[in-house]
Amino acid sequence: MKVLIIGAGVSGPVLALALKKAGHSPVLVDKFDPANLANGNGGALDFGDVGGGFTLLHGSLRFLRDLGMLEDVRSVAFSRSTHFAWCRMDGSVVYKWDVVAHKNDDDLKFTAQILRSTLHRLVMTRISREGIPVWIGKSLASVDTSDPSKVVVQFTDGTSADADLVVGADGMHSAVRRSVFGSDLVAKPDGMSGYLGVTTYDKKDGWADVANVRFFTSTQHQKRLAFCRVSDTQAFWEITEFGAAKDAEDIGSVWNTTSSEDLPAEVARLAALVKSWGAPQGIVDAIARSHRLTPLVIYDAPSLETFSKGRVVLIGDAAHGVPPHLGQGLTMAYGDAAVLSEALSIFPDDHERAFRIFNNLRVPHAHAMADRTHKFAAQNFPSSTVARLAGELAMKLMAVVFNSFNLITALSGNYKEEVKKELDSSASKSG
C-alpha cells in the first residue's frame, strides 16, 4: 500500500523504514527539509539540529535492531548507564532506578543516550539509502476521507496527493489530528517552560559521578533540572519551571535555537539562575559552557479514545502527547511505529484489522502512561511541604520495588510478542 506519513521528525522516519521493509510504499512528507541533516547542509528545522537528546530504552533498541540500525546507534550513543538518579536541587540523592535489563541479550542490556540531532541524522541517512521518497516544503491544508477507497491530502501550496493510508506523525501540534479527528483537539501549554541545551561533558563537574542521567528537583519551588550524558565529550540538559511560561505564540510548534550572538549572554543568565536555585556548582559550570540552546514550552495534548479513523492513523505525540515528566515520548513513539508496522506486515491488505490491533495495544498503553505522567508531576511538584515529603516517600518505595524485581526488564516490551498475543486473544474470543 502507498502510505503518506505526515511528519519527518521522531516517529515518521522509523515507521517509513519499517513499512518499506514490510513491502509497503511509504512517502515521508514535511514542511521542512529533513534531508539537510543527512547531507550536512544544516538549515532551520523544527526537528533537526535543535533540542536536547533522548534515552533509548530497551524496547526502542529492539525496534532499531530489527531495522538494522542498532550498531549505528550504539557507535555514537552513550551506552554505559546502570541507573538514573532523582535528586533534590542541591544534588542529594532521593532515590535511584536501575536501568540494566538482566536478559541474555547483550544487545539490549543497556540503554542508549543520544542527541536528538544525531539520532535524526542517522535515521534520515538510512531513509535516503533505502530510496524512500521525501516530499519537502509541504504544509498540510486538509485531509479528505470521503472516499472509502483512498485518502486525499491537500497541501497549502495548492498541490494534492492520494494514498491508501495516511499516518499523522506530525507531533504535538498535529495538523492531521485537527483535520480528521476534530478541529478543537489542540494541544495546550501545561504551565511549564524552560530550555534545552547541549554542553561539553567534563568529569570535573562531578554530576555524573552519581549517575549519567540525573534529575534535580526543587519540589517546593516547582523547578527542575535534568542532565544526561550522551558521549564521552557531550551532555544535554533541560531546565523547566512552573509559572514562567513563555509566549507560546512566539515559540509555537517550530523549535528555534538561540542565535550565536545571543548564546553567551543567555547561557550565562541561565547558569546564574540555576545557581540561585541552589544547584551544584558543576551543574552551573556545565550550563555556562553550553554551545546550543533551545527555548521550550511544554504542552499537553487532548486524550483520544482511538488513534485511527477510516484510513488515517496517528502515532507519537500526534496521538498522545503528554508533558515529558517521565521522559517517555520517544519510547512511546517508537512503540507506536513498531506495533503499527508489525500489524501492517501481517495484514498488508487489510488496514482495518491492522488498525484494530494497533488501537487495542497502544490506546490503553498511552492512557496509562498519561495517567502515570500526571501523577508523577503531582508527586514531584506538590503544593505543600507535607505533600512533598509524602511524594518523596512514595517514589522511594516505588524505586525499591522497581529495582528489587528488575521491572525494567518487564517493561522493556517486545512488540512482536505483543502483536502475536493480541492476535491469539482475538482468535480465542472469535472462536
Coordinates of C-alpha atoms in Angstrom, one line a residue:
M1 CA 0.0 0.0 0.0
K2 CA 1.0 3.6 -0.6
V3 CA 1.3 5.3 2.8
L4 CA 1.7 9.0 3.2
I5 CA 3.5 9.8 6.5
I6 CA 3.0 13.4 7.5
G7 CA 5.9 14.4 9.7
A8 CA 9.6 13.5 9.4
G9 CA 10.6 14.1 13.0
V10 CA 10.9 11.4 15.6
S11 CA 8.4 8.6 14.7
G12 CA 7.7 9.1 11.0
P13 CA 11.1 8.1 9.5
V14 CA 11.4 4.9 11.6
L15 CA 7.9 4.0 10.6
A16 CA 8.8 4.6 6.9
L17 CA 11.8 2.3 7.2
A18 CA 9.7 -0.5 8.9
L19 CA 6.9 -0.2 6.3
K20 CA 9.4 -0.3 3.4
K21 CA 10.8 -3.5 4.9
A22 CA 7.3 -4.9 5.1
G23 CA 6.7 -4.4 1.4
H24 CA 4.7 -1.2 1.5
S25 CA 5.4 2.1 -0.3
P26 CA 5.9 4.9 2.3
V27 CA 6.4 8.5 1.4
L28 CA 7.6 11.0 4.0
V29 CA 6.1 14.5 3.9
D30 CA 7.2 17.5 5.9
K31 CA 7.1 21.3 5.7
F32 CA 10.8 21.5 6.3
D33 CA 13.7 19.7 4.6
P34 CA 15.0 16.8 6.8
A35 CA 17.5 15.8 4.1
N36 CA 19.5 18.9 5.2
L37 CA 20.7 16.9 8.1
A38 CA 21.7 13.9 6.1
N39 CA 23.8 15.9 3.6
G40 CA 25.2 18.3 6.1
N41 CA 23.7 21.5 4.7
G42 CA 22.2 22.5 8.0
G43 CA 19.1 24.8 8.0
A44 CA 16.3 25.9 10.2
L45 CA 14.4 22.8 11.3
D46 CA 11.8 22.1 13.9
F47 CA 13.1 18.6 14.5
G48 CA 16.7 18.6 13.5
D49 CA 19.8 20.3 14.9
V50 CA 17.9 21.6 17.8
G51 CA 16.7 20.4 21.2
G52 CA 18.4 18.1 23.6
G53 CA 18.5 14.3 23.4
F54 CA 16.9 11.0 24.1
T55 CA 17.4 8.0 26.3
L56 CA 16.6 4.9 24.1
L57 CA 15.2 2.2 26.3
H58 CA 15.3 -1.5 25.6
G59 CA 12.1 -1.7 23.6
S60 CA 13.2 1.1 21.2
L61 CA 16.6 -0.5 20.8
R62 CA 14.9 -3.8 19.8
F63 CA 13.0 -2.0 17.1
L64 CA 16.1 -0.3 15.8
R65 CA 17.9 -3.7 15.8
D66 CA 15.1 -5.1 13.6
L67 CA 15.6 -2.2 11.3
G68 CA 19.3 -2.9 11.1
M69 CA 20.2 0.3 12.8
L70 CA 21.3 -0.7 16.3
E71 CA 25.0 -0.9 15.6
D72 CA 24.9 2.6 14.0
V73 CA 23.2 4.0 17.1
R74 CA 25.5 2.2 19.6
S75 CA 28.5 3.5 17.8
V76 CA 27.6 7.2 18.5
A77 CA 25.5 6.9 21.7
F78 CA 26.5 6.6 25.4
S79 CA 25.6 3.1 26.5
R80 CA 27.1 2.6 29.9
S81 CA 24.4 3.8 32.3
T82 CA 23.4 1.4 35.1
H83 CA 20.9 3.6 36.8
F84 CA 19.1 7.0 36.8
A85 CA 19.1 9.2 39.9
W86 CA 16.4 11.6 41.2
C87 CA 17.9 14.3 43.4
R88 CA 17.0 17.4 45.4
M89 CA 18.2 20.6 43.8
D90 CA 21.3 20.6 46.0
G91 CA 22.4 17.2 44.5
S92 CA 21.5 15.0 47.4
V93 CA 20.0 11.7 46.0
V94 CA 16.4 10.8 46.9
Y95 CA 16.3 7.5 45.0
K96 CA 17.8 5.6 42.1
W97 CA 16.2 3.5 39.4
D98 CA 18.2 0.5 38.0
V99 CA 18.1 0.6 34.2
V100 CA 20.1 -2.5 33.3
A101 CA 17.8 -5.2 31.8
H102 CA 19.0 -8.5 33.1
K103 CA 18.5 -10.5 30.0
N104 CA 20.6 -13.0 28.0
D105 CA 20.8 -10.4 25.2
D106 CA 23.8 -8.2 25.3
D107 CA 22.4 -6.0 22.5
L108 CA 19.6 -4.8 24.7
K109 CA 21.2 -4.9 28.2
F110 CA 22.0 -1.2 28.4
T111 CA 20.1 1.9 27.4
A112 CA 21.5 4.3 24.8
Q113 CA 21.7 8.1 25.4
I114 CA 21.9 10.1 22.2
L115 CA 21.5 13.7 20.9
R116 CA 18.2 14.2 19.1
S117 CA 20.0 15.7 16.1
T118 CA 22.5 12.7 16.0
L119 CA 19.7 10.1 16.0
H120 CA 17.7 12.0 13.4
R121 CA 20.7 12.3 11.1
L122 CA 21.3 8.5 11.3
V123 CA 17.7 7.7 10.5
M124 CA 17.4 10.2 7.6
T125 CA 20.6 8.9 6.1
R126 CA 19.1 5.4 6.1
I127 CA 15.9 6.8 4.6
S128 CA 18.0 8.2 1.7
R129 CA 19.9 4.9 1.3
E130 CA 16.6 3.0 1.1
G131 CA 15.3 5.3 -1.6
I132 CA 12.2 6.3 0.4
P133 CA 10.7 9.4 -1.2
V134 CA 10.7 12.6 1.0
W135 CA 8.4 15.5 -0.1
I136 CA 9.6 18.7 1.5
G137 CA 8.0 22.1 1.8
K138 CA 4.6 20.5 2.1
S139 CA 2.3 22.0 4.8
L140 CA -0.9 20.2 5.3
A141 CA -4.1 22.0 4.5
S142 CA -6.7 19.3 4.8
V143 CA -7.3 15.5 4.7
D144 CA -10.3 14.3 2.7
T145 CA -11.6 10.9 3.9
S146 CA -14.9 10.9 2.0
D147 CA -13.8 8.2 -0.5
P148 CA -13.7 4.9 1.4
S149 CA -11.1 3.5 -1.0
K150 CA -8.4 6.2 -0.5
V151 CA -7.3 9.3 1.3
V152 CA -6.7 12.6 -0.5
V153 CA -4.4 15.1 1.1
Q154 CA -4.4 18.8 0.2
F155 CA -1.4 21.0 0.8
T156 CA -1.2 24.7 1.3
D157 CA 0.8 25.2 -2.0
G158 CA -2.2 24.0 -3.9
T159 CA -1.0 20.5 -4.7
S160 CA -2.6 17.3 -3.6
A161 CA -1.9 13.6 -3.3
D162 CA -3.8 10.5 -2.6
A163 CA -2.8 7.3 -0.8
D164 CA -4.1 4.1 0.6
L165 CA -3.3 5.2 4.1
V166 CA -2.2 8.4 5.9
V167 CA -0.2 8.5 9.1
G168 CA -0.2 11.6 11.2
A169 CA 3.3 11.6 12.8
D170 CA 3.4 15.4 12.9
G171 CA 3.8 15.9 16.6
M172 CA 2.1 17.6 19.5
H173 CA 0.5 20.3 17.2
S174 CA -0.7 17.7 14.7
A175 CA -2.5 19.1 11.7
V176 CA -3.7 15.6 10.8
R177 CA -5.3 15.3 14.2
R178 CA -7.1 18.6 13.8
S179 CA -8.2 17.9 10.3
V180 CA -9.5 14.4 10.7
F181 CA -10.3 13.9 14.4
G182 CA -11.6 17.4 15.3
S183 CA -10.5 21.0 14.9
D184 CA -10.9 21.5 18.6
L185 CA -8.3 18.9 19.5
V186 CA -5.5 21.3 20.2
A187 CA -2.5 20.8 22.5
K188 CA -2.3 23.4 25.3
P189 CA 0.6 24.6 27.4
D190 CA 0.6 22.9 30.8
G191 CA 2.2 25.8 32.7
M192 CA 5.8 24.7 32.4
S193 CA 8.5 26.2 30.2
G194 CA 12.3 26.3 30.0
Y195 CA 15.3 25.5 27.9
L196 CA 17.0 22.5 26.3
G197 CA 20.8 22.8 26.0
V198 CA 23.8 20.9 24.8
T199 CA 27.2 21.3 26.6
T200 CA 30.6 19.7 26.8
Y201 CA 31.0 16.9 29.3
D202 CA 33.7 17.4 31.8
K203 CA 34.3 14.8 34.5
K204 CA 35.5 17.5 36.9
D205 CA 31.9 18.8 37.1
G206 CA 31.1 15.8 39.2
W207 CA 27.4 15.4 38.4
A208 CA 27.9 12.1 36.5
D209 CA 29.7 10.5 39.5
V210 CA 26.4 9.5 40.9
A211 CA 24.6 8.7 37.6
N212 CA 25.0 9.5 33.9
V213 CA 21.3 10.6 33.9
R214 CA 20.3 12.8 36.8
F215 CA 17.2 14.8 37.7
F216 CA 17.4 17.7 40.1
T217 CA 14.1 18.9 41.5
S218 CA 13.0 21.7 43.8
T219 CA 9.6 20.4 44.7
Q220 CA 8.8 23.4 46.9
H221 CA 9.5 25.9 44.2
Q222 CA 8.4 23.8 41.3
K223 CA 11.7 23.8 39.3
R224 CA 13.6 21.0 37.7
L225 CA 16.9 20.3 36.0
A226 CA 17.8 17.2 34.0
F227 CA 21.3 16.2 32.9
C228 CA 22.1 13.4 30.6
R229 CA 25.5 12.3 29.2
V230 CA 25.4 11.3 25.5
S231 CA 29.0 10.6 24.8
D232 CA 32.5 11.0 26.4
T233 CA 32.5 14.6 25.3
Q234 CA 28.9 15.8 25.3
A235 CA 25.8 16.1 27.5
F236 CA 22.4 17.6 27.2
W237 CA 20.3 19.3 29.8
E238 CA 16.8 20.6 30.4
I239 CA 15.7 23.4 32.7
T240 CA 12.0 23.7 33.4
E241 CA 9.8 25.6 35.9
F242 CA 6.2 26.2 36.6
G243 CA 4.7 29.7 36.3
A244 CA 7.3 31.1 33.9
A245 CA 5.6 30.1 30.6
K246 CA 7.0 31.8 27.6
D247 CA 4.8 33.3 24.9
A248 CA 3.5 30.2 23.1
E249 CA 2.8 32.4 20.1
D250 CA 6.5 33.2 19.8
I251 CA 7.7 29.6 20.1
G252 CA 4.8 27.8 18.5
S253 CA 5.3 24.4 17.0
V254 CA 8.7 25.3 15.5
W255 CA 11.8 24.9 17.5
N256 CA 14.5 27.6 17.1
T257 CA 17.9 27.6 18.6
T258 CA 19.2 30.7 20.3
S259 CA 21.4 32.7 17.9
S260 CA 25.2 32.6 18.2
E261 CA 25.2 36.3 19.0
D262 CA 22.8 35.8 21.9
L263 CA 24.1 32.5 23.2
P264 CA 26.8 33.7 25.6
A265 CA 24.6 36.1 27.4
E266 CA 21.7 33.6 27.6
V267 CA 23.7 30.7 29.0
A268 CA 25.4 33.0 31.5
R269 CA 21.9 34.1 32.6
L270 CA 20.7 30.5 32.9
A271 CA 23.8 29.4 34.8
A272 CA 23.2 32.3 37.3
L273 CA 19.6 31.3 37.6
V274 CA 20.2 27.7 38.5
K275 CA 22.9 28.8 40.9
S276 CA 20.3 30.9 42.6
W277 CA 18.2 27.7 42.9
G278 CA 21.0 26.0 44.9
A279 CA 22.2 23.7 42.1
P280 CA 25.7 22.1 42.5
Q281 CA 28.5 24.2 41.1
G282 CA 29.3 21.5 38.5
I283 CA 25.9 21.9 37.0
V284 CA 26.2 25.7 36.9
D285 CA 29.6 25.4 35.1
A286 CA 28.2 22.9 32.6
I287 CA 25.3 25.1 31.7
A288 CA 27.7 28.1 31.3
R289 CA 29.7 26.1 28.7
S290 CA 26.7 25.3 26.5
H291 CA 27.0 25.6 22.8
R292 CA 23.4 25.0 21.8
L293 CA 20.2 26.4 23.4
T294 CA 16.6 25.9 22.5
P295 CA 13.6 27.5 24.3
L296 CA 10.9 25.2 25.3
V297 CA 7.2 25.4 26.2
I298 CA 5.7 22.1 27.4
Y299 CA 2.3 21.1 26.1
D300 CA -0.3 18.5 26.9
A301 CA -2.4 17.1 24.0
P302 CA -6.0 16.1 24.3
S303 CA -6.8 12.5 25.1
L304 CA -8.2 10.4 22.3
E305 CA -10.3 7.2 22.6
T306 CA -9.0 5.9 19.3
F307 CA -5.9 6.6 17.2
S308 CA -7.4 5.8 13.8
K309 CA -10.3 7.0 11.7
G310 CA -11.0 5.3 8.4
R311 CA -7.7 5.1 6.6
V312 CA -6.0 7.7 8.8
V313 CA -4.0 6.8 11.9
L314 CA -2.0 8.9 14.4
I315 CA 1.3 7.9 16.1
G316 CA 3.6 9.5 18.6
D317 CA 2.8 12.9 20.1
A318 CA 0.1 13.4 17.4
A319 CA -1.8 10.6 19.1
H320 CA -1.0 11.0 22.8
G321 CA 1.4 13.9 23.6
V322 CA 1.9 14.4 27.3
P323 CA 4.4 16.5 29.3
P324 CA 7.9 14.9 29.3
H325 CA 8.0 14.4 33.1
L326 CA 8.8 10.7 32.7
G327 CA 10.9 11.1 29.6
Q328 CA 8.8 8.5 27.7
G329 CA 7.9 10.4 24.5
L330 CA 10.4 8.7 22.2
T331 CA 9.7 5.3 23.7
M332 CA 6.0 5.7 23.1
A333 CA 6.5 7.0 19.6
Y334 CA 8.8 4.1 18.6
G335 CA 6.4 1.7 20.3
D336 CA 3.6 3.0 18.1
A337 CA 5.7 2.7 14.9
A338 CA 6.8 -0.8 15.8
V339 CA 3.3 -2.1 16.6
L340 CA 1.7 -0.4 13.6
S341 CA 4.3 -1.6 11.1
E342 CA 4.1 -5.2 12.5
A343 CA 0.3 -5.2 12.2
L344 CA 0.5 -3.9 8.6
S345 CA 3.1 -6.6 7.8
I346 CA 0.7 -9.3 9.0
F347 CA -2.3 -7.7 7.3
P348 CA -0.8 -5.8 4.3
D349 CA -4.1 -5.5 2.5
D350 CA -6.4 -5.1 5.5
H351 CA -5.8 -1.8 7.2
E352 CA -9.0 -2.2 9.4
R353 CA -7.6 -5.3 11.1
A354 CA -4.2 -3.8 11.4
F355 CA -5.6 -0.6 12.9
R356 CA -7.7 -2.7 15.3
I357 CA -4.6 -4.4 16.6
F358 CA -2.8 -1.1 16.9
N359 CA -5.6 0.6 18.8
N360 CA -6.2 -2.4 21.1
L361 CA -2.5 -2.4 22.1
R362 CA -1.5 1.3 22.0
V363 CA -4.5 3.2 23.2
P364 CA -4.7 1.6 26.7
H365 CA -0.9 1.9 27.0
A366 CA -1.0 5.6 26.1
H367 CA -3.7 6.3 28.6
A368 CA -1.9 4.5 31.3
M369 CA 1.3 6.5 30.6
A370 CA -0.6 9.8 30.6
D371 CA -2.1 8.9 34.0
R372 CA 1.4 7.9 35.4
T373 CA 2.8 11.2 34.0
H374 CA 0.3 13.4 35.6
K375 CA 0.5 11.5 38.9
F376 CA 4.3 11.8 38.8
A377 CA 4.0 15.5 38.3
A378 CA 1.7 15.9 41.2
Q379 CA 4.1 13.9 43.5
N380 CA 7.1 15.8 42.4
F381 CA 5.7 19.3 42.2
P382 CA 3.3 19.4 45.2
S383 CA 1.7 22.5 46.8
S384 CA 2.8 21.8 50.4
T385 CA 5.7 20.5 52.4
V386 CA 3.6 17.6 53.7
A387 CA 2.7 16.6 50.1
R388 CA 6.3 17.0 49.1
L389 CA 7.5 14.6 51.8
A390 CA 4.7 12.1 51.1
G391 CA 5.6 12.2 47.4
E392 CA 9.3 11.5 48.1
L393 CA 8.4 8.6 50.3
A394 CA 6.0 7.2 47.7
M395 CA 8.7 7.4 45.0
K396 CA 11.3 5.8 47.2
L397 CA 9.1 2.9 47.8
M398 CA 8.3 2.6 44.1
A399 CA 12.0 2.6 43.4
V400 CA 12.7 -0.2 45.9
V401 CA 10.0 -2.4 44.2
F402 CA 11.2 -1.5 40.7
N403 CA 14.8 -2.3 41.5
S404 CA 14.1 -5.4 43.6
F405 CA 12.1 -7.1 40.9
N406 CA 14.1 -5.7 38.0
L407 CA 11.0 -4.2 36.4
I408 CA 13.0 -2.5 33.7
T409 CA 13.2 -6.0 32.1
A410 CA 9.4 -6.5 32.4
L411 CA 8.7 -3.0 31.0
S412 CA 11.2 -3.4 28.1
G413 CA 8.5 -4.9 25.9
N414 CA 8.6 -7.0 22.7
Y415 CA 6.3 -5.6 20.1
K416 CA 6.3 -8.8 18.0
E417 CA 5.2 -10.8 21.0
E418 CA 2.6 -8.2 22.0
V419 CA 1.1 -8.3 18.5
K420 CA 1.1 -12.1 18.5
K421 CA -0.6 -12.2 21.9
E422 CA -3.3 -9.8 20.7
L423 CA -3.9 -11.9 17.6
D424 CA -4.2 -15.0 19.7
S425 CA -6.6 -13.3 22.1
S426 CA -8.8 -12.0 19.3
A427 CA -8.8 -15.5 17.7
S428 CA -9.9 -17.1 21.0
K429 CA -12.7 -14.6 21.5
S430 CA -14.0 -15.1 18.0
G431 CA -13.7 -18.9 18.4

